[in-house]
mmCIF file of C-alpha atoms in Angstrom:
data_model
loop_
_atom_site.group_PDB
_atom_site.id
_atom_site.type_symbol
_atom_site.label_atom_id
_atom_site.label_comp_id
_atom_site.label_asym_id
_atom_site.label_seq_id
_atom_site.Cartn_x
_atom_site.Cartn_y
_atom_site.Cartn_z
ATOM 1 C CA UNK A 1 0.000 0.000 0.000
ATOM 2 C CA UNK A 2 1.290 3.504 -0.819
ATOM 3 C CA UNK A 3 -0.259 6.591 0.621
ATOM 4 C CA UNK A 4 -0.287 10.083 -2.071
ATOM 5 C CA UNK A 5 2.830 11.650 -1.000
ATOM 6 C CA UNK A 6 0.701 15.049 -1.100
ATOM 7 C CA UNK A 7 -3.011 16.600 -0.679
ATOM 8 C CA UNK A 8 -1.867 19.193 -3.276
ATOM 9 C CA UNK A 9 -4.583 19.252 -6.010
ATOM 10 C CA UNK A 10 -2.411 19.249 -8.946
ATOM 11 C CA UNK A 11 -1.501 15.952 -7.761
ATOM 12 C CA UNK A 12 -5.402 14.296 -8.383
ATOM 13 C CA UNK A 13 -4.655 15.502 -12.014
ATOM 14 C CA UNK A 14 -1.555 13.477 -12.104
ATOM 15 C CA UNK A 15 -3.056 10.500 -10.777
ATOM 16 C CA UNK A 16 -5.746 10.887 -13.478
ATOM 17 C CA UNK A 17 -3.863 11.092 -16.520
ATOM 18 C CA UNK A 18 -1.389 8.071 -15.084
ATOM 19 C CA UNK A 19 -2.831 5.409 -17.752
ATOM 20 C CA UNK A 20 -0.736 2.387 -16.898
ATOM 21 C CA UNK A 21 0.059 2.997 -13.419
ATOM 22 C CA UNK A 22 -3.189 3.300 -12.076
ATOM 23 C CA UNK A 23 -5.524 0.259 -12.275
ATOM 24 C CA UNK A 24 -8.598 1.859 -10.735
ATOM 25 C CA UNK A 25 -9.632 5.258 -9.040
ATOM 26 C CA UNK A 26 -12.511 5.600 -6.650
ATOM 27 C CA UNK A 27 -12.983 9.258 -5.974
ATOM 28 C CA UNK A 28 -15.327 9.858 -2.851
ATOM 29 C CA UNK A 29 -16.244 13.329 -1.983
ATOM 30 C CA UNK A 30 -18.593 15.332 -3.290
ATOM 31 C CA UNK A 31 -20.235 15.739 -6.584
ATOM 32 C CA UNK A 32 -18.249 17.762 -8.010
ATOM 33 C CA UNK A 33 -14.552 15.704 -7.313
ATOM 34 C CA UNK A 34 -16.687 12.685 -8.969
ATOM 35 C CA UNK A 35 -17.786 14.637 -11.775
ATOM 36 C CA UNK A 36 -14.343 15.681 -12.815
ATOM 37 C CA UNK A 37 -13.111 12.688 -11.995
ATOM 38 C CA UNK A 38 -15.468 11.287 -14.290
ATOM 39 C CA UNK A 39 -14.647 14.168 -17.154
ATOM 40 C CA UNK A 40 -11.002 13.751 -16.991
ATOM 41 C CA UNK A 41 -9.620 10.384 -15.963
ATOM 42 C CA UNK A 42 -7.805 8.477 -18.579
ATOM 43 C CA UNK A 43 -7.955 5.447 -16.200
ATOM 44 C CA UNK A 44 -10.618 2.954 -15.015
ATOM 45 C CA UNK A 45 -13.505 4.963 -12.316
ATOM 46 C CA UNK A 46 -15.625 3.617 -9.976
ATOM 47 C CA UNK A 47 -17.983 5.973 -9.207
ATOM 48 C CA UNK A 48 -19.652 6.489 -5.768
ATOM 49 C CA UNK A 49 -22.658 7.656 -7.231
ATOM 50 C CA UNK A 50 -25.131 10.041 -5.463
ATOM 51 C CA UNK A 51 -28.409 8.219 -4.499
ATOM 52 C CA UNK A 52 -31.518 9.421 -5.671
ATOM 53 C CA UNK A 53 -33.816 6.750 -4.455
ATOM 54 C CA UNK A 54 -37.143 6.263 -3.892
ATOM 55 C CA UNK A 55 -40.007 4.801 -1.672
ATOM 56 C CA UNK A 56 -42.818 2.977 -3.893
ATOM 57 C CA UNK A 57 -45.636 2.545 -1.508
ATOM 58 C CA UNK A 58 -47.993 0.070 -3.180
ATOM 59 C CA UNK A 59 -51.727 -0.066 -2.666
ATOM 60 C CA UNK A 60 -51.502 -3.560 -0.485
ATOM 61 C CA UNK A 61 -48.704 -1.966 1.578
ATOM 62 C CA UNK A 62 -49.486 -2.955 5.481
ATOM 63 C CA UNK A 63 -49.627 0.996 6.711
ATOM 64 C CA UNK A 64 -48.313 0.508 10.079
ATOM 65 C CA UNK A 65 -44.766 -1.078 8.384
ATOM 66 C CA UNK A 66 -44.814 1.719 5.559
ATOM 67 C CA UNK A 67 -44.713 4.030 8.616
ATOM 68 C CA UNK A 68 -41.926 2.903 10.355
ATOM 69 C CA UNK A 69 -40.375 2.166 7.191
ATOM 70 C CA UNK A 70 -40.113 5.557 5.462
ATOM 71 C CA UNK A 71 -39.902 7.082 8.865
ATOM 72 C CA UNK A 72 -36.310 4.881 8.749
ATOM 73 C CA UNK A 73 -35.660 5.689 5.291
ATOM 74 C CA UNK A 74 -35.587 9.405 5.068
ATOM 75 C CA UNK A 75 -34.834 10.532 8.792
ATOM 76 C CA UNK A 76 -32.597 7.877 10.275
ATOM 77 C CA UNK A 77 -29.715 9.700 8.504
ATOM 78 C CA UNK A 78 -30.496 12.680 6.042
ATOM 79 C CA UNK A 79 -27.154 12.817 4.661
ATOM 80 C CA UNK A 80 -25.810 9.162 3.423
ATOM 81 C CA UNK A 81 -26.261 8.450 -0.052
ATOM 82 C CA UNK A 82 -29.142 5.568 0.856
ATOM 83 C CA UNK A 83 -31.707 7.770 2.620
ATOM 84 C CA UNK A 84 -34.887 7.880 0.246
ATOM 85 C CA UNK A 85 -35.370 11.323 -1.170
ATOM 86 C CA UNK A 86 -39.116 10.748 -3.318
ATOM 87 C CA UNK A 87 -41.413 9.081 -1.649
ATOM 88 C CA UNK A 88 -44.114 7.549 -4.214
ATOM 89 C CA UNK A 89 -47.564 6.233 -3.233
ATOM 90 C CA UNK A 90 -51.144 4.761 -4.701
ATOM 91 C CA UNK A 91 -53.250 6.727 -5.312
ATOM 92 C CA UNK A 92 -56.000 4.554 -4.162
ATOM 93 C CA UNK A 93 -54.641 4.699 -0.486
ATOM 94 C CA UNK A 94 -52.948 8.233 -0.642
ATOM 95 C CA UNK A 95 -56.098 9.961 1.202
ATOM 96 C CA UNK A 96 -56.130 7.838 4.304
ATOM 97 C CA UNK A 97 -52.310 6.875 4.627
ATOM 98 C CA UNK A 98 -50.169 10.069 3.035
ATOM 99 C CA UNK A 99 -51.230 12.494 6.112
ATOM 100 C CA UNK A 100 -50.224 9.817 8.468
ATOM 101 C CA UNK A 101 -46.876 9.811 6.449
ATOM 102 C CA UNK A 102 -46.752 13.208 6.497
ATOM 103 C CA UNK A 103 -47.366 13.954 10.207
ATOM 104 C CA UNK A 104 -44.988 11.476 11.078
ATOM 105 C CA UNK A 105 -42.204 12.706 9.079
ATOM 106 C CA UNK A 106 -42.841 16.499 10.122
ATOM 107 C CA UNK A 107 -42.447 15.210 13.967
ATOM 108 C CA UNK A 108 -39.021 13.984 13.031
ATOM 109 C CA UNK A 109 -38.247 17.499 11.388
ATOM 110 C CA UNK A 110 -38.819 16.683 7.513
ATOM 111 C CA UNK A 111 -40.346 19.176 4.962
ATOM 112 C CA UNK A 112 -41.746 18.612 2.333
ATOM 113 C CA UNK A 113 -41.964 19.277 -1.953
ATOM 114 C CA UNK A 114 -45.232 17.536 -3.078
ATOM 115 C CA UNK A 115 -46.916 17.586 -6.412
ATOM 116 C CA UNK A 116 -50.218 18.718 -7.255
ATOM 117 C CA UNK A 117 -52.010 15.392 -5.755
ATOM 118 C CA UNK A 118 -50.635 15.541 -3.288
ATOM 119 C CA UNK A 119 -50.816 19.023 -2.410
ATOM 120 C CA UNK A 120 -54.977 17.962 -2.799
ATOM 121 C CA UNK A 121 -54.242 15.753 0.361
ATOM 122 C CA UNK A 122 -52.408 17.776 2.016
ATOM 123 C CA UNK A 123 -53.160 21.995 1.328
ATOM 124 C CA UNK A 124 -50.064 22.477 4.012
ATOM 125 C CA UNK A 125 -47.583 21.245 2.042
ATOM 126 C CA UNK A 126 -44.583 22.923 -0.345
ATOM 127 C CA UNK A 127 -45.311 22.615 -3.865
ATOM 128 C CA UNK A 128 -42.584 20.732 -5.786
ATOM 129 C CA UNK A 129 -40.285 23.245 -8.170
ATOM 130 C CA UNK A 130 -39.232 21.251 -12.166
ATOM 131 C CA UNK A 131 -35.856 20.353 -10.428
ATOM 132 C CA UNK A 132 -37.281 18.904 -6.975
ATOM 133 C CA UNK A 133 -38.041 15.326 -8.231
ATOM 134 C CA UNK A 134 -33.908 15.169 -10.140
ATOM 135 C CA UNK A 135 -32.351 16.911 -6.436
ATOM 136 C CA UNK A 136 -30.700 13.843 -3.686
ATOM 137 C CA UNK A 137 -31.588 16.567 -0.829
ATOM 138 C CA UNK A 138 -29.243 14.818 1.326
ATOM 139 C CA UNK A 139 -31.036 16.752 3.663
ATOM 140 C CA UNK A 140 -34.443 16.792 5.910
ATOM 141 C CA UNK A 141 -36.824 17.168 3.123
ATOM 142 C CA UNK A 142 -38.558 14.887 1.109
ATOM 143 C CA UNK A 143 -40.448 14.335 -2.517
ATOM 144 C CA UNK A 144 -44.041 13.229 -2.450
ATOM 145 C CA UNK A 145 -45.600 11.893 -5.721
ATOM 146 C CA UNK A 146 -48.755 10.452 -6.266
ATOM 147 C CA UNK A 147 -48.744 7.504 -8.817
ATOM 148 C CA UNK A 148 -51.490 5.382 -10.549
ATOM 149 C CA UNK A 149 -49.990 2.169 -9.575
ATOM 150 C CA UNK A 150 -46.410 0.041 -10.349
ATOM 151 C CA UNK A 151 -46.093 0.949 -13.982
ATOM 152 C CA UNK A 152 -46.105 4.712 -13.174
ATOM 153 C CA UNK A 153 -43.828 4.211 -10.145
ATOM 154 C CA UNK A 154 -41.668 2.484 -12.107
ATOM 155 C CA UNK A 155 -41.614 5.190 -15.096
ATOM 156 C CA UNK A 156 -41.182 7.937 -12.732
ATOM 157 C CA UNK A 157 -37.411 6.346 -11.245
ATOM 158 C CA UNK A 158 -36.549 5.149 -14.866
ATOM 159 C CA UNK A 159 -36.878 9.017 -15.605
ATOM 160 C CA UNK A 160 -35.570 10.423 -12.416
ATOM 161 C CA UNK A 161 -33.458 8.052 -10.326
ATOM 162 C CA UNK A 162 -29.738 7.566 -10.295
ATOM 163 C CA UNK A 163 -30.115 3.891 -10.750
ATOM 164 C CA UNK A 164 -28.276 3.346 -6.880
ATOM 165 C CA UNK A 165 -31.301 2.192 -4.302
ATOM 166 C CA UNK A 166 -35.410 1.751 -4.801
ATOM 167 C CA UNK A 167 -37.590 0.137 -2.596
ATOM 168 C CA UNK A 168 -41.428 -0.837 -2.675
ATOM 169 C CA UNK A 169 -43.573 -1.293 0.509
ATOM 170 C CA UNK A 170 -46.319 -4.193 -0.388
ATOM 171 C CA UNK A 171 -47.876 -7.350 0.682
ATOM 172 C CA UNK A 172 -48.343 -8.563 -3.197
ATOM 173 C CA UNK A 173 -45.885 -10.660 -3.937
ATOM 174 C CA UNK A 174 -46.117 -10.587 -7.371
ATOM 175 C CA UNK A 175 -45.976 -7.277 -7.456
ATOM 176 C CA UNK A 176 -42.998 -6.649 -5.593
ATOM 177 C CA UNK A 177 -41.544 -8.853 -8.198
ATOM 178 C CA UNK A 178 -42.728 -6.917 -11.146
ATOM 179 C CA UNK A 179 -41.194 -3.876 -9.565
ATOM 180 C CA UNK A 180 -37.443 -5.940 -8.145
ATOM 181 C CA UNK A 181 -37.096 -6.814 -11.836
ATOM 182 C CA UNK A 182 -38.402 -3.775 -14.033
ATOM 183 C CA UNK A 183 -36.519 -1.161 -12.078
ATOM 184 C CA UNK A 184 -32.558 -0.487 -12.820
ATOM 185 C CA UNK A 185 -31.283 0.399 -9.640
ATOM 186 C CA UNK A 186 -28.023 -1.284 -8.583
ATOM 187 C CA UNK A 187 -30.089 -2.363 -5.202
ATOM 188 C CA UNK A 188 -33.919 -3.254 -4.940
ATOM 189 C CA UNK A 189 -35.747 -3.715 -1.705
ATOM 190 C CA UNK A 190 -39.128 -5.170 -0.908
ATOM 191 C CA UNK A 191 -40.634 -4.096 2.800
ATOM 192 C CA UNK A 192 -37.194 -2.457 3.789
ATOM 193 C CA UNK A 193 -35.807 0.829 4.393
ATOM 194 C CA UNK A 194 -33.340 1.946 1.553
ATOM 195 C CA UNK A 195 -31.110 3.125 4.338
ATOM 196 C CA UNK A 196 -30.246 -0.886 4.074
ATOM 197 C CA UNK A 197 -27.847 0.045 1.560
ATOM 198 C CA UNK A 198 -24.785 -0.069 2.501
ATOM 199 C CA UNK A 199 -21.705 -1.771 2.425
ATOM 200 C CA UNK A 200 -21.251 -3.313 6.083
ATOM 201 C CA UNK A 201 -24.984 -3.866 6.418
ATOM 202 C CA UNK A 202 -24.602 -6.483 3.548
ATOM 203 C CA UNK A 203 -21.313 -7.959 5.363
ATOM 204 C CA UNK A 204 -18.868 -6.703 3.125
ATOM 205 C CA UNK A 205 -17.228 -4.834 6.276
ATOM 206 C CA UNK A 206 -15.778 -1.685 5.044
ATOM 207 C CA UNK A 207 -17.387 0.238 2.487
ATOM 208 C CA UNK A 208 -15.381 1.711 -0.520
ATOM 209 C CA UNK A 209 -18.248 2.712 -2.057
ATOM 210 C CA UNK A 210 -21.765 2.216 -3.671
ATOM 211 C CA UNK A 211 -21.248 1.921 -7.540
ATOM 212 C CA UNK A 212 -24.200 2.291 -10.289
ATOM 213 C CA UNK A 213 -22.138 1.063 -13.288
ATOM 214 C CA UNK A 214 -23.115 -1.993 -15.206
ATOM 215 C CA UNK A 215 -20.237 -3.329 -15.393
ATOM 216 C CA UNK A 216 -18.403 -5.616 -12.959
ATOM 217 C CA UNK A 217 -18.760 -4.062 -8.829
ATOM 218 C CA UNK A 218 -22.274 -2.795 -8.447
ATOM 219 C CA UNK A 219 -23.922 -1.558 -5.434
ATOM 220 C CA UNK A 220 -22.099 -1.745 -2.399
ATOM 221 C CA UNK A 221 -18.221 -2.112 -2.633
ATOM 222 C CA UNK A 222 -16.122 -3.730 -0.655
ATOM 223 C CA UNK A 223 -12.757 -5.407 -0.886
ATOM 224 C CA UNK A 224 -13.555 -8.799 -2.099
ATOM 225 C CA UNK A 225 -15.967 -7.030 -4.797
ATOM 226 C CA UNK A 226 -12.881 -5.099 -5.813
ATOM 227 C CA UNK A 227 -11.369 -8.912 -6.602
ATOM 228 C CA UNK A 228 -10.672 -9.891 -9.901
ATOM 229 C CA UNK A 229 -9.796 -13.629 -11.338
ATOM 230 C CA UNK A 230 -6.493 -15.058 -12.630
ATOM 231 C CA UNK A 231 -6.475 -18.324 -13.783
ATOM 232 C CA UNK A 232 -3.194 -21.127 -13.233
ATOM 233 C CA UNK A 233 -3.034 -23.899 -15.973
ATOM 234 C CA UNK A 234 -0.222 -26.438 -15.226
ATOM 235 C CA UNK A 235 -0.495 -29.021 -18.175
ATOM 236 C CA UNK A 236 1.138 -31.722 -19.215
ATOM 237 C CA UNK A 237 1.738 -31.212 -23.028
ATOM 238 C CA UNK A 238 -1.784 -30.902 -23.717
ATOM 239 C CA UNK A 239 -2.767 -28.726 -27.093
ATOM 240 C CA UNK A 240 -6.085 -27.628 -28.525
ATOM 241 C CA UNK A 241 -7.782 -29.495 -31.018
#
């Protein structure tokens, strides 16, 4: 292991432009160090990518767990890159459940930016801006959307996700399904917090990372996703046909 032999910036520009020295950088910081990392490297990036994720609750969702879950997902801790910034929910139980939501969440601290069905629940409410559903807050306040059902959940993260964390609240199993598999995040949950995300949660100990690429490490990162294969063939003459 060898440690930068200086914080001076001119240095990260080095390191980017050092094709065939450098196997892999993993900038983590803030947007703007993984953007240019991004723009400028001329070496392999694995991007900790900022987590716009969302909380599908489903029409069969048991209330009382979609409660405790987004409670969990948002306002356990505002600023990691797995707290749910949109919450999305059924129309068909939006009028009973999304106050309860709501007045939960606004105990804890949270605001809110809501769109216009919501704001018909709930007159108290901000009114989302055209940027507020494409912004990871990483902060206390929260997206509301009201959605005809799966399909439209699912089309609103295809359009405004970051492809890093999306969960669904339901007791339909084949639902849930539907959603795990027609989504493209990098991690899916059914009836868990998104906050679940994360590398020592899924016992990969210390976390480089959470990475939304499609290729090779995806989600969280740890050492042993880092590993690559090699492969030792100790013949004895043998040729190809």
């Amino acid at each position: 292991m060898q440690i930068a032999p200086t914080t001076d910036r001119g240095f990260v520009a080095a390191m980017l432009a050092a094709s065939g020295l450098i196997d892999l950088i993993i900038p983590r910081g803030g947007r703007g160090l993984v953007e240019r990392v991004q723009r400028e490297a001329r070496v392999p990036v694995l991007a900790h990518a900022e987590g716009l994720n969302h909380t599908y609750v489903h029409a069969d969702a048991d209330c009382e767990m979609a409660r405790r879950i987004l409670a969990n997902a948002k306002m356990r801790r505002t600023g990691v890159c797995g707290a749910t910034e949109t919450l999305l929910i059924d129309r068909a139980i939006a009028p009973e459940l999304l106050p309860l939501l709501v007045a939960d969440l606004a105990a804890l601290g949270c605001s809110f930016r809501a769109d216009a069905a919501a704001l018909a629940i709930c007159p108290g409410l901000t009114a989302a801006g055209p940027e507020d559903f494409d912004t990871e807050w990483l902060d206390a306040i929260l997206n509301v959307k009201i959605v005809g059902g799966a399909d439209d959940a699912v089309a609103h993260i295809a359009a405004h996700g970051s492809e890093h964390t999306d969960a669904i609240i339901t007791e339909n199993a084949e639902i849930a399904e539907i959603f795990l598999q027609s989504i493209g995040s990098a991690v899916g949950l059914w009836n868990a917090s998104t906050q679940f995300c994360d590398g020592g949660e899924f016992g990969f100990g210390g976390e480089i990372g959470i990475a939304t690429g499609h290729v090779h490490a995806r989600g969280p990162v740890g050492l042993e996703q880092l590993t690559t294969f090699r492969y030792i063939i100790r013949g004895t003459g043998q040729v190809r046909p």
